[in-house]
Coordinates of C-alpha atoms and ligand atoms in Angstrom, one line a residue:
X1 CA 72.8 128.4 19.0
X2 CA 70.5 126.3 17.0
X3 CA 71.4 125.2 13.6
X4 CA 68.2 127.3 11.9
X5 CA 70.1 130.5 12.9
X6 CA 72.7 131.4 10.5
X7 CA 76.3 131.0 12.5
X8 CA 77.2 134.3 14.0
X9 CA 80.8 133.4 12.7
X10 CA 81.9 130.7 10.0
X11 CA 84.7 130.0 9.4
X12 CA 87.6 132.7 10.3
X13 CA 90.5 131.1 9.4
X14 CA 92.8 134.4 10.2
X15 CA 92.1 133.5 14.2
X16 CA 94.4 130.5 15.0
X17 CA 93.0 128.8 17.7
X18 CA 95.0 126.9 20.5
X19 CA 94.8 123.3 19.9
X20 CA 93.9 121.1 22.8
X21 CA 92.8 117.3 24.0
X22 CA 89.0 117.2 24.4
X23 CA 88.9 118.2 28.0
X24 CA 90.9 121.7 26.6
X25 CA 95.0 120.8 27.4
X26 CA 96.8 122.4 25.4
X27 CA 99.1 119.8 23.3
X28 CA 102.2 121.2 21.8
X29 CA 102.8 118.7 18.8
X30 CA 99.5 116.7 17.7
X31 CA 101.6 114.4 15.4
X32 CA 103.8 113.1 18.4
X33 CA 103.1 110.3 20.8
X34 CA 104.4 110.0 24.5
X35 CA 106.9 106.9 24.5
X36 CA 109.7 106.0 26.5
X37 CA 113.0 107.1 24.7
X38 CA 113.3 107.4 20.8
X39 CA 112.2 103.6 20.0
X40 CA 110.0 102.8 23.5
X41 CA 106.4 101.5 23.7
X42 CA 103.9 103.9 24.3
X43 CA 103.1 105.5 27.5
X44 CA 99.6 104.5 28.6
X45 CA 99.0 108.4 29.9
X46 CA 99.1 109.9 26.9
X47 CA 95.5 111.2 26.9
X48 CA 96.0 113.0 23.9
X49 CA 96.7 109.7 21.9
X50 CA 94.3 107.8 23.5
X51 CA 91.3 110.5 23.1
X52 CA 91.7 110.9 19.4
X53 CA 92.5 107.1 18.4
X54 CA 88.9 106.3 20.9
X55 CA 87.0 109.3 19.6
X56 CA 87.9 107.9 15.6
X57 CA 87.3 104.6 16.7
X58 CA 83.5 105.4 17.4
X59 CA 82.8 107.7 14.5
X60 CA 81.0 106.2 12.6
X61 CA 77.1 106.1 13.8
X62 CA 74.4 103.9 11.7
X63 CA 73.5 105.2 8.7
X64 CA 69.9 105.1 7.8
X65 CA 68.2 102.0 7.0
X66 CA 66.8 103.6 4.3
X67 CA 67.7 107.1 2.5
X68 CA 71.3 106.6 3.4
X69 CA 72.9 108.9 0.9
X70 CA 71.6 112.5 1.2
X71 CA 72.2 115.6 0.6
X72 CA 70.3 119.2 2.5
X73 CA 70.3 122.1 2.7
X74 CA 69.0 125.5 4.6
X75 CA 66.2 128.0 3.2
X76 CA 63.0 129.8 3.8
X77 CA 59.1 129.1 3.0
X78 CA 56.6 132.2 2.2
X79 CA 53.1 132.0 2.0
X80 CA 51.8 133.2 -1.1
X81 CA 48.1 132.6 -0.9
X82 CA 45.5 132.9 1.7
X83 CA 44.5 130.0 3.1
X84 CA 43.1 130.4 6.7
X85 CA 39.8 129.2 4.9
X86 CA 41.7 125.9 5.6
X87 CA 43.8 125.7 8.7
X88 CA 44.7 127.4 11.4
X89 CA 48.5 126.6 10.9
X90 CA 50.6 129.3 12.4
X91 CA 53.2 129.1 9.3
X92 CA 50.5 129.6 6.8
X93 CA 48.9 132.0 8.5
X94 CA 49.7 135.7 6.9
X95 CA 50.8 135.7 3.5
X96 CA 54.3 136.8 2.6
X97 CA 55.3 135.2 6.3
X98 CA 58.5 133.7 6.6
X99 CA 59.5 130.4 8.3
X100 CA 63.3 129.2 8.2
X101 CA 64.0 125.6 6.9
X102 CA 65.9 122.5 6.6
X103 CA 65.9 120.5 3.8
X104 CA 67.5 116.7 3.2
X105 CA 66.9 115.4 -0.6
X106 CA 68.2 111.1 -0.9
X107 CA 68.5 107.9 -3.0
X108 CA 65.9 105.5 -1.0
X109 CA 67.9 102.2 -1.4
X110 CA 72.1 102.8 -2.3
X111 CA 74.2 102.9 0.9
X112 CA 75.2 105.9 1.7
X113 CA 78.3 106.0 -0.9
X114 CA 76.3 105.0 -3.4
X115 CA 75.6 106.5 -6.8
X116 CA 73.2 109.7 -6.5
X117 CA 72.2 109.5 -10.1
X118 CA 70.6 105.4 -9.4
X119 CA 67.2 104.7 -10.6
X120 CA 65.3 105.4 -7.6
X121 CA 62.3 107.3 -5.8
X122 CA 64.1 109.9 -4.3
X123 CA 63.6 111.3 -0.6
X124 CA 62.4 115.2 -0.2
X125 CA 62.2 116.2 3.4
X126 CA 61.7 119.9 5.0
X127 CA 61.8 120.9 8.2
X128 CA 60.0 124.1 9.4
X129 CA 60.9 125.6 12.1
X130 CA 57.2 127.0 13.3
X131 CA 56.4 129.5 16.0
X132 CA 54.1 126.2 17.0
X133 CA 56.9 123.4 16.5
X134 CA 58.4 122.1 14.1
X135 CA 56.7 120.9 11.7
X136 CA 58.5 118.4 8.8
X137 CA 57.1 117.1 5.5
X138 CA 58.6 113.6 4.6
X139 CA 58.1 113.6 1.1
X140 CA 59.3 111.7 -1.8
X141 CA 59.8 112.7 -5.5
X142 CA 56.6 110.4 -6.6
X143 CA 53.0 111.4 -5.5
X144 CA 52.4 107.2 -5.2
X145 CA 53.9 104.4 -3.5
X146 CA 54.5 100.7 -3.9
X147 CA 52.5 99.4 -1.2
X148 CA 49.4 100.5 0.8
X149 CA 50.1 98.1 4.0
X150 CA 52.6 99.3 6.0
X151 CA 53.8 95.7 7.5
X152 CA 54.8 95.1 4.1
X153 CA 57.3 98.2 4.1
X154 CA 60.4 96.3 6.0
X155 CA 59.7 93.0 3.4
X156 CA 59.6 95.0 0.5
X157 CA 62.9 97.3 1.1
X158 CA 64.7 93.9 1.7
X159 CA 64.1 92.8 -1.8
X160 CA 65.5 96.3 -3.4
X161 CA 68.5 95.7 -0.9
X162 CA 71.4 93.1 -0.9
X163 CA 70.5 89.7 -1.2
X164 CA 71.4 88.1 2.0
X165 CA 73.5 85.6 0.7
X166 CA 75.6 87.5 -2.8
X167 CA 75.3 90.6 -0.8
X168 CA 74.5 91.7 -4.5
X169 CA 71.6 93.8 -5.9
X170 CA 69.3 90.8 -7.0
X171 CA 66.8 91.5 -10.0
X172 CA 65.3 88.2 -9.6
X173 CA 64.5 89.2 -5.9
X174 CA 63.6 92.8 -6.7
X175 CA 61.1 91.6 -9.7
X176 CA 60.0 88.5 -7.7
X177 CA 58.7 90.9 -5.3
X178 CA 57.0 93.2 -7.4
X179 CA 55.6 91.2 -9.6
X180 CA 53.8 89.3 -6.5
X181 CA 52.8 92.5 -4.9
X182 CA 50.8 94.4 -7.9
X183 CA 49.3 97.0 -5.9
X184 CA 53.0 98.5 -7.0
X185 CA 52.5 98.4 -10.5
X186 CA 51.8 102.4 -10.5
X187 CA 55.0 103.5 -8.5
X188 CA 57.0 100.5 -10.9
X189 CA 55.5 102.6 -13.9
X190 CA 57.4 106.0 -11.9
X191 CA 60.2 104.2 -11.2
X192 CA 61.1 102.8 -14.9
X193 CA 60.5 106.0 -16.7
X194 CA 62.9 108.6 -17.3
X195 CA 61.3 110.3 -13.8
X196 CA 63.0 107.2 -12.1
X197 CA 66.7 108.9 -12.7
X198 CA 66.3 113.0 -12.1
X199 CA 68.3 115.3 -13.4
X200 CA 69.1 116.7 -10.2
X201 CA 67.9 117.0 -6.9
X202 CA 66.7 120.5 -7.8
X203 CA 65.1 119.6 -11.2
X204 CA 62.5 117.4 -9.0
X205 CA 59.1 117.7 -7.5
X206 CA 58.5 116.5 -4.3
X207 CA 54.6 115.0 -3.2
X208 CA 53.3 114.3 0.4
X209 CA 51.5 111.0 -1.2
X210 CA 49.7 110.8 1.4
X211 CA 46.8 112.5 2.8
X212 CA 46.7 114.8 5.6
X213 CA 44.2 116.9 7.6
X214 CA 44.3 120.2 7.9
X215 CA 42.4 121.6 10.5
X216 CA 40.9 124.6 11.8
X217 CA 40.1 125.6 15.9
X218 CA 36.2 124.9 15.6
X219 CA 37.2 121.2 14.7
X220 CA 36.5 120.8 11.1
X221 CA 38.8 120.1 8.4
X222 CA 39.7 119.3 5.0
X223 CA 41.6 116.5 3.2
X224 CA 44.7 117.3 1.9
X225 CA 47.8 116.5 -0.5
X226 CA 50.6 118.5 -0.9
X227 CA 53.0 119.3 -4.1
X228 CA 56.0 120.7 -4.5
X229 CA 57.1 122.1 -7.9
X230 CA 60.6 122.9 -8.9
X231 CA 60.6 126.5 -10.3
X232 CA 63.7 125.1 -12.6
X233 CA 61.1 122.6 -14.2
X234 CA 61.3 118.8 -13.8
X235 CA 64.4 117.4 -15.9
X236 CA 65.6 113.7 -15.9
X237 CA 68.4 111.8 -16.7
X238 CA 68.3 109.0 -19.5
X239 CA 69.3 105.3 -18.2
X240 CA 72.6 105.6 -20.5
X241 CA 73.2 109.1 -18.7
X242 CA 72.3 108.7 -15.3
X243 CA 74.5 105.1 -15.9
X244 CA 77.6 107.6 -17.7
X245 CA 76.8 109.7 -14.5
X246 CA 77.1 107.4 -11.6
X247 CA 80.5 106.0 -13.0
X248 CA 81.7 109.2 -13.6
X249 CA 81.0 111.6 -10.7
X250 CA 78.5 109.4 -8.1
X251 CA 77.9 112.3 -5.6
X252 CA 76.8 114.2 -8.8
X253 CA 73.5 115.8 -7.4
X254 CA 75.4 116.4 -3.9
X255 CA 77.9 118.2 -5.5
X256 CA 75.3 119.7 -7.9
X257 CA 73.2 121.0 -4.9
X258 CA 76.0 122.6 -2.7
X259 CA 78.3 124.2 -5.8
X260 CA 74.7 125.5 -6.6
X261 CA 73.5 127.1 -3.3
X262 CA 77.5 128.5 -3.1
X263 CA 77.1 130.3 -6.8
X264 CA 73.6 132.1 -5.3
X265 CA 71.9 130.4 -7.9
X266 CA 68.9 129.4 -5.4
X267 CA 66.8 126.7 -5.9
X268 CA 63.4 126.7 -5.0
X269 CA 59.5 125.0 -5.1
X270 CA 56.4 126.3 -5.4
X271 CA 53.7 124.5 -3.1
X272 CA 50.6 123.6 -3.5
X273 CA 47.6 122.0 -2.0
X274 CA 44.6 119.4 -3.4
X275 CA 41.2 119.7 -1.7
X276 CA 38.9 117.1 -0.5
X277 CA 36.4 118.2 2.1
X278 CA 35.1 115.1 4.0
X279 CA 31.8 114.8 2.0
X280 CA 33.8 115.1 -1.2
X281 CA 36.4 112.1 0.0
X282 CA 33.4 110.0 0.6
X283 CA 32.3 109.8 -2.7
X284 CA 35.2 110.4 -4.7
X285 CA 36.2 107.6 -7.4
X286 CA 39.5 106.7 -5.3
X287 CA 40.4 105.7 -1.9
X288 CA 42.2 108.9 -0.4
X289 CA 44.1 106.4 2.2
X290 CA 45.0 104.0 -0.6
X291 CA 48.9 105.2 -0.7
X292 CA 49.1 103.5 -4.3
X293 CA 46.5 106.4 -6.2
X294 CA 46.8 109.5 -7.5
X295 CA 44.0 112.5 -7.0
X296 CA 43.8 113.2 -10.2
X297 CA 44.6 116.5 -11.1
X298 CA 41.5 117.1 -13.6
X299 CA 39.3 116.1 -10.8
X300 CA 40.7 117.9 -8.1
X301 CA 43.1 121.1 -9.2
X302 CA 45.9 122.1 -7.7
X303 CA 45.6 125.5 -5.3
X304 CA 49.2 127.4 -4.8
X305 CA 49.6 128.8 -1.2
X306 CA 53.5 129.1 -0.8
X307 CA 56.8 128.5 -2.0
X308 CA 60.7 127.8 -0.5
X309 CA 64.1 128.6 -1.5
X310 CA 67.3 127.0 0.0
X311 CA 70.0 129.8 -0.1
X312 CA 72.0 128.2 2.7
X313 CA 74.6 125.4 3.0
X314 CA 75.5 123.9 6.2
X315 CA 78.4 124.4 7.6
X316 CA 79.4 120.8 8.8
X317 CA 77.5 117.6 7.0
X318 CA 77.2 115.4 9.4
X319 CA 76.4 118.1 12.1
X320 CA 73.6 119.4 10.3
X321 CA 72.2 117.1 7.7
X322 CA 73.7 113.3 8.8
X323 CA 72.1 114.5 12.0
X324 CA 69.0 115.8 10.9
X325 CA 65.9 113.8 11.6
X326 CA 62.9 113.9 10.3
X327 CA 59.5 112.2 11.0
X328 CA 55.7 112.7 9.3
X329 CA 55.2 113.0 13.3
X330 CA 56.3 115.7 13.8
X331 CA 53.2 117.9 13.5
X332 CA 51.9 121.2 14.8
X333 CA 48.3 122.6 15.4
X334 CA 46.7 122.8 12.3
X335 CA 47.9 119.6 10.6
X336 CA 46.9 115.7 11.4
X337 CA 47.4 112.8 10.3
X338 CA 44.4 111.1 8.4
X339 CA 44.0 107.5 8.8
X340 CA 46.3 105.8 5.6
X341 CA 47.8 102.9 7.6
X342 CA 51.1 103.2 5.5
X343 CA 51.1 107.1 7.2
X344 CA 50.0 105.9 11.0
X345 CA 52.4 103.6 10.6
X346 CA 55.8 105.7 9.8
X347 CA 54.7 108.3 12.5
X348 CA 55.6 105.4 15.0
X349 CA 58.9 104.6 12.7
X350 CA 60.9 107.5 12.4
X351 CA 61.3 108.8 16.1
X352 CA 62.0 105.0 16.8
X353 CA 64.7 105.0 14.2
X354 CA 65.8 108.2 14.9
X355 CA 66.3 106.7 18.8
X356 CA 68.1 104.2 18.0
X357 CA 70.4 106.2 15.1
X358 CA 71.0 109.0 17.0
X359 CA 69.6 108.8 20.7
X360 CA 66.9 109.7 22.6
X361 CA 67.1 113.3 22.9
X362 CA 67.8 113.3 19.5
X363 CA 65.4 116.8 19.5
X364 CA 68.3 118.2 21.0
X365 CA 70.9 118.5 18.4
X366 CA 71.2 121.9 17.1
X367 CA 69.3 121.3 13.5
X368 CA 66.5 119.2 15.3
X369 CA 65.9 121.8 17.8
X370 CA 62.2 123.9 17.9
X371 CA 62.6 127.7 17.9
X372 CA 61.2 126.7 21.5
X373 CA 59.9 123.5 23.7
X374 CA 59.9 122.9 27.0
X375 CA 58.8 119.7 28.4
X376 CA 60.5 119.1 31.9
X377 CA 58.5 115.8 32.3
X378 CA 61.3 114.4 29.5
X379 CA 64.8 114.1 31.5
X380 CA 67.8 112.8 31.4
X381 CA 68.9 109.6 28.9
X382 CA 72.1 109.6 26.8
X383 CA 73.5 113.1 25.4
X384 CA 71.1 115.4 27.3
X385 CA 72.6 118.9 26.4
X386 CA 70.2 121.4 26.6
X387 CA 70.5 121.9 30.5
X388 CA 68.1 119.0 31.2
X389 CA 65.2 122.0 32.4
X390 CA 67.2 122.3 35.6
X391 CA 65.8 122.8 38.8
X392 CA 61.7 122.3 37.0
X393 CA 59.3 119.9 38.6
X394 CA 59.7 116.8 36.6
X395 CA 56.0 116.4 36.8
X396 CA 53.1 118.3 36.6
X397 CA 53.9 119.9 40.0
X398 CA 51.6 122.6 42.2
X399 CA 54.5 124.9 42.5
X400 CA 55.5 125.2 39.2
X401 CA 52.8 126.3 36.8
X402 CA 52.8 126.2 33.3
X403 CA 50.4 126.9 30.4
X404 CA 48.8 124.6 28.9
X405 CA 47.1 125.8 25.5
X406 CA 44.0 124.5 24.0
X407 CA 44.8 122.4 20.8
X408 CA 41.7 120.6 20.0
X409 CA 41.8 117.6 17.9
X410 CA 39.7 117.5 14.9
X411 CA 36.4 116.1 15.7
X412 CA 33.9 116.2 13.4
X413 CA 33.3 113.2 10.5
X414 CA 35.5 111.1 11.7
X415 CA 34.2 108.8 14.4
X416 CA 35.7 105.4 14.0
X417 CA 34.3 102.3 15.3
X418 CA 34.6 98.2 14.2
X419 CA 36.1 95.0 15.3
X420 CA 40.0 94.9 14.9
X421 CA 40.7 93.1 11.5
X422 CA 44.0 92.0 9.5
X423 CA 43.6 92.7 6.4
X424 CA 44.7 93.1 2.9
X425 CA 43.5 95.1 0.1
X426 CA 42.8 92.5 -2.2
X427 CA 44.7 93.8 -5.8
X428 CA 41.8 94.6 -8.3
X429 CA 41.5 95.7 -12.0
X430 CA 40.9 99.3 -10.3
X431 CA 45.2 98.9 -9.0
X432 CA 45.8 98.8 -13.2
X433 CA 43.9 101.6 -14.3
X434 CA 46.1 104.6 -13.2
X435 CA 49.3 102.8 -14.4
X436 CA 47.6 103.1 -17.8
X437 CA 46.5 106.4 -17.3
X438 CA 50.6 107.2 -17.2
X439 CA 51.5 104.5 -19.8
X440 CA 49.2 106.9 -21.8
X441 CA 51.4 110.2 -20.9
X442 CA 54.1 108.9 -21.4
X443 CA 52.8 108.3 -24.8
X444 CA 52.2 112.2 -25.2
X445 CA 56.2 112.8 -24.7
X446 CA 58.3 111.9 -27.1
X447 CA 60.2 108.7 -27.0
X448 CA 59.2 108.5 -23.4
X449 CA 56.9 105.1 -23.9
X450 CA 60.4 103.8 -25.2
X451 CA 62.8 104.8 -23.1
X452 CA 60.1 102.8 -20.2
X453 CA 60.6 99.4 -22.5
X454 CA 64.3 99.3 -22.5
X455 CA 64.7 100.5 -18.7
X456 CA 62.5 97.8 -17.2
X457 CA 64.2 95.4 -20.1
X458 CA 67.9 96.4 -19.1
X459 CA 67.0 95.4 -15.2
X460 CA 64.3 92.5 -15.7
X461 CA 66.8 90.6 -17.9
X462 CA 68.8 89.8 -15.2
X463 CA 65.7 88.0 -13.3
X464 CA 65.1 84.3 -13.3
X465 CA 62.7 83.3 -15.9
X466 CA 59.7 83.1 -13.6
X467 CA 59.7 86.3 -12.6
X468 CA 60.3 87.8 -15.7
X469 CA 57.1 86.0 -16.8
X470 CA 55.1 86.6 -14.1
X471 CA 56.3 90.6 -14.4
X472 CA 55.1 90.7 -18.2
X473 CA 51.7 89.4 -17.1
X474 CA 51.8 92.2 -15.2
X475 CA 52.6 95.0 -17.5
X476 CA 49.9 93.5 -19.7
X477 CA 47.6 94.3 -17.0
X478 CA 48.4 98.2 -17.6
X479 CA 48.0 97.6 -21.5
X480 CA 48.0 94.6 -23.5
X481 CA 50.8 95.7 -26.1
X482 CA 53.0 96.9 -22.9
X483 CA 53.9 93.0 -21.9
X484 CA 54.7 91.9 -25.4
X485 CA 57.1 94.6 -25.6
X486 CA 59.1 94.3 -23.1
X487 CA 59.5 90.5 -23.0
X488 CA 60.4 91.1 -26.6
X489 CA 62.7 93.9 -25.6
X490 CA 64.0 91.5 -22.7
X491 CA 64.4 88.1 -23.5
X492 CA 67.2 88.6 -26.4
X493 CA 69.6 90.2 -23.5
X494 CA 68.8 87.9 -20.7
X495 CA 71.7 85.9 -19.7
X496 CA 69.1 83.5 -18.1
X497 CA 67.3 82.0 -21.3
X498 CA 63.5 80.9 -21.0
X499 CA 64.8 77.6 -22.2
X500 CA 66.4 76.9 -18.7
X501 CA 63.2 77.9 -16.5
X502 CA 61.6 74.3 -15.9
X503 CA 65.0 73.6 -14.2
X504 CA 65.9 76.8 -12.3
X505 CA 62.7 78.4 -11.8
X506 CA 62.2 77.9 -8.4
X507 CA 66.2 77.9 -7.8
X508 CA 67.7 80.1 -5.0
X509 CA 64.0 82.1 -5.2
Ligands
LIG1 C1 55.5 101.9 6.1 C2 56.1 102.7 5.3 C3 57.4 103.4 5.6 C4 58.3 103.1 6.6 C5 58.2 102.1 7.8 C6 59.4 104.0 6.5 C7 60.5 104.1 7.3 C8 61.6 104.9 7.1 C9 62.8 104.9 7.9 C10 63.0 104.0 9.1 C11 63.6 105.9 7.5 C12 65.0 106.3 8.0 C13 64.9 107.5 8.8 C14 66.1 108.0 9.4 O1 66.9 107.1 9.8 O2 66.3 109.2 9.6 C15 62.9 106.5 6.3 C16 63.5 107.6 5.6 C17 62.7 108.3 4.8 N1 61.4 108.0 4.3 FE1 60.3 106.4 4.8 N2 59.2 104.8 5.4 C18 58.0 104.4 4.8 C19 57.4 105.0 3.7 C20 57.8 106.2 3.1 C21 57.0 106.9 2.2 C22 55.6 106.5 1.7 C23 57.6 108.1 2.0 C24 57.2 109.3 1.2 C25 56.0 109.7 0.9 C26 58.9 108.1 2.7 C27 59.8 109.0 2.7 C28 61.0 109.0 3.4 C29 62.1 110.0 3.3 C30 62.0 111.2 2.5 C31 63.1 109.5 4.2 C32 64.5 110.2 4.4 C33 64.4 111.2 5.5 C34 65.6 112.0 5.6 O3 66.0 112.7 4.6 O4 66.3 111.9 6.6 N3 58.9 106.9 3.4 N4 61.7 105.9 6.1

């Protein structure tokens, strides 16, 4: 049974089932071992003893390199508003249609016991379980990102992480970092608001960031970016609360989401879409594959077309959610990729992680599973459960025929052609101007501008002096007054006085 279908029975703890070893022997006492006389070693047959110490020895399975701690949970999308003027998408096809889902909300850099209330983007991730495929959105909580070159992505989470020497979180190392990479400044200005510690997980939007494609049979499309709104409203966390939080309950927003769901007190997210036909993209004031920019909403309005509840925990955590596994790859007809590089890049990076985290037949595992594929020309390989197609051809074979069904690729406008380059987007006066545009919102919300100065001041003061000079440079980029205050705001609580930075500047950077 796949995991998108509700168990025909949960728990019934009035059966009592017959406890056996793994291969089904019935054991009479599973708190006994098999030893020779009252005080003898133990006996090397005991496969009951040996089969549970070697199955605990190898529970554990790598948690993700990113997006550790998590929490999900089942639901179902509905289209609300026509929009076969844009894609032929089987989901999105008939309004008031209904597609089952998976959902995983996460912390991007804690390990996975880490404190859920942490300033952080946070992860949003849906699976849809499509007539066509599934078909997941790997979103985050922020409709920007820190870079816009994806070789920068493994370099960049390193300096968030441990430091490979403390094995500390290292501000010098996580400020060093961004104040040398600027192109972050907008997702920095996210991040140190109060939108940098939500609420909860269901008290936050969720944003593709990136553009997609969506595309119709004939070939043509549309550029799109896709919102997700919470129907509770956004709510956040100050630093001194989400701080008060994390010491005192750190799986706050797990809890939060599951006690939730259990009440029947659904969450659930209205969804919307942003328009750029290919014409418009061409001359609109912002880079649509620049990862680090915002479509302004004034400029291009938002257009609701559906919306999804979760109304369903799992039954088993690490079954169903440790297990799911997501990737911007995983596509169905309709839908593309456009050409950000940070987006081509993670549709190679997910089904490679997800190889190596949990195997390759990783589609196999109950929540991962389509409502149907079939693909006999993929056999074998570790953990292949799903009958491994059986006596099929395990190639296109004569005697076996099987329907092959015209998905065309989107073909018109984009025809690419140039000599292979490695390059940079050089960081320009342009990367400051939407970070201002927020500094200026937050403005509009009280005590909001702030609650920004003494965030970045509380984690900044515990930089080397360098950084923290180089970073105010960089806020007064965004606005001149916006530097000035937070050095003022910093210095007097750095336990790393400018006085010392001719000496230790460069020291341990
Ligand atoms: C080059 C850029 C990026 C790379 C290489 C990358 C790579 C990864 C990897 C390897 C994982 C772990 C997946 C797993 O083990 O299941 C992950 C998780 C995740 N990433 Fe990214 N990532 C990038 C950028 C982004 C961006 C821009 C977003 C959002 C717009 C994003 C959203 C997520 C989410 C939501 C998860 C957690 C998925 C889950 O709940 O299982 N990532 N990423």
């Amino acid at each position: 049974m796949a995991a998108n279908e509700k168990p025909a029975g949960t728990l019934r703890y009035e059966e009592k089932p017959v406890y056996t070893t793994s291969n089904g022997c019935p054991v009479n006492d599973p708190e006994s071992s098999q030893r020779v006389g009252q005080n003898g070693p133990l006996l090397l047959q005991d496969f009951h003893l040996i089969d549970l110490l070697a199955h605990f020895d190898r529970e554990r399975i790598p948690e993700r390199v990113v997006h550790a701690k998590g929490a999900g949970a089942y639901g179902e999308f509905e289209v609300t508003h026509d929009i076969s003027d844009l894609t032929s998408l089987d989901m999105l096809n008939d309004v008031g249609k209904k597609t089952k889902c998976v959902a995983r909300f996460s912390t991007v850099g804690g390990e996975k016991g880490s404190p859920d209330s942490a300033r952080d983007p946070r992860g949003f991730s849906v699976k849809f379980y499509t007539e066509e495929g599934n078909w997941d959105w790997v979103f985050n909580n922020t409709p920007i990102f820190f870079l816009r070159d994806p070789s920068k992505f493994p370099i960049f989470i390193h300096t968030q992480k441990r430091n490979p020497q403390t094995n500390l979180k290292d501000a010098t190392m996580f400020w060093d970092y961004l104040s040398t990479h600027q192109e972050s400044a907008h997702q920095v200005m996210h991040l140190f608001s109060d939108r940098g510690t939500p609420y909860s997980y269901r008290h936050m939007n969720g944003y593709s960031g990136h553009t997609y494609k969506l595309t119709k049979p004939d070939g043509t499309f549309n550029y799109v970016q896709i919102h997700c709104k919470t129907d509770l409203g956004s709510k956040t966390f100050t630093n001194a609360e989400a701080g008060q939080m994390a010491a005192e309950n750190p799986d706050s927003h797990t809890q939060d989401l599951f006690n939730t769901i259990e009440d029947g007190d659904y969450p659930s997210w209205t969804c919307y879409l942003q328009v750029l036909s290919p014409e418009q993209a061409e001359s609109f004031r912002w880079n649509i594959f620049d990862l680090t920019k915002v479509w302004p909403q004034k400029e291009v309005p938002l257009r609701p077309f559906g919306k999804f509840i979760l109304n369903r925990n799992p039954e088993n955590y690490f079954a169903e959610i440790e297990q799911v596994a997501f990737s911007p790859s995983h596509m169905v007809p309709g839908v593309e990729p456009s050409a950000d590089p940070v987006l081509q890049s993670r549709l190679f990076s997910y089904p490679d992680t997800h190889r190596h985290r949990l195997g390759v037949n990783y589609q196999q595992i109950p929540v991962n599973q389509p409502l149907r594929a079939f693909n006999p020309y993929q056999r074998d390989g570790i953990m292949a459960v799903n009958g491994n197609y059986g006596a099929n051809p395990n190639y296109p074979s004569t005697y076996r025929n099987m329907t092959y069904k015209p998905v065309k690729p989107s073909q018109e406008h984009e025809k690419w052609a140039g000599a292979a380059v490695a390059q940079q987007l050089p960081v320009t006066e342009e990367d400051f101007v939407q970070p201002a545009m927020l500094w200026e919102v937050l403005g509009k919300q009280e005590g909001q501008q702030e609650n920004f100065v003494g965030n970045v001041a509380g984690h900044l003061s515990a930089a080397k002096p360098a950084v923290r000079q180089r970073t105010y440079e960089m806020f007064t980029k965004i606005n001149k007054d916006l530097g000035k205050r937070i050095e003022e705001a910093t210095e007097p609580i750095s336990p790393h006085p400018q006085s010392q930075a001719a000496g230790n500047a460069q020291a341990r950077l």
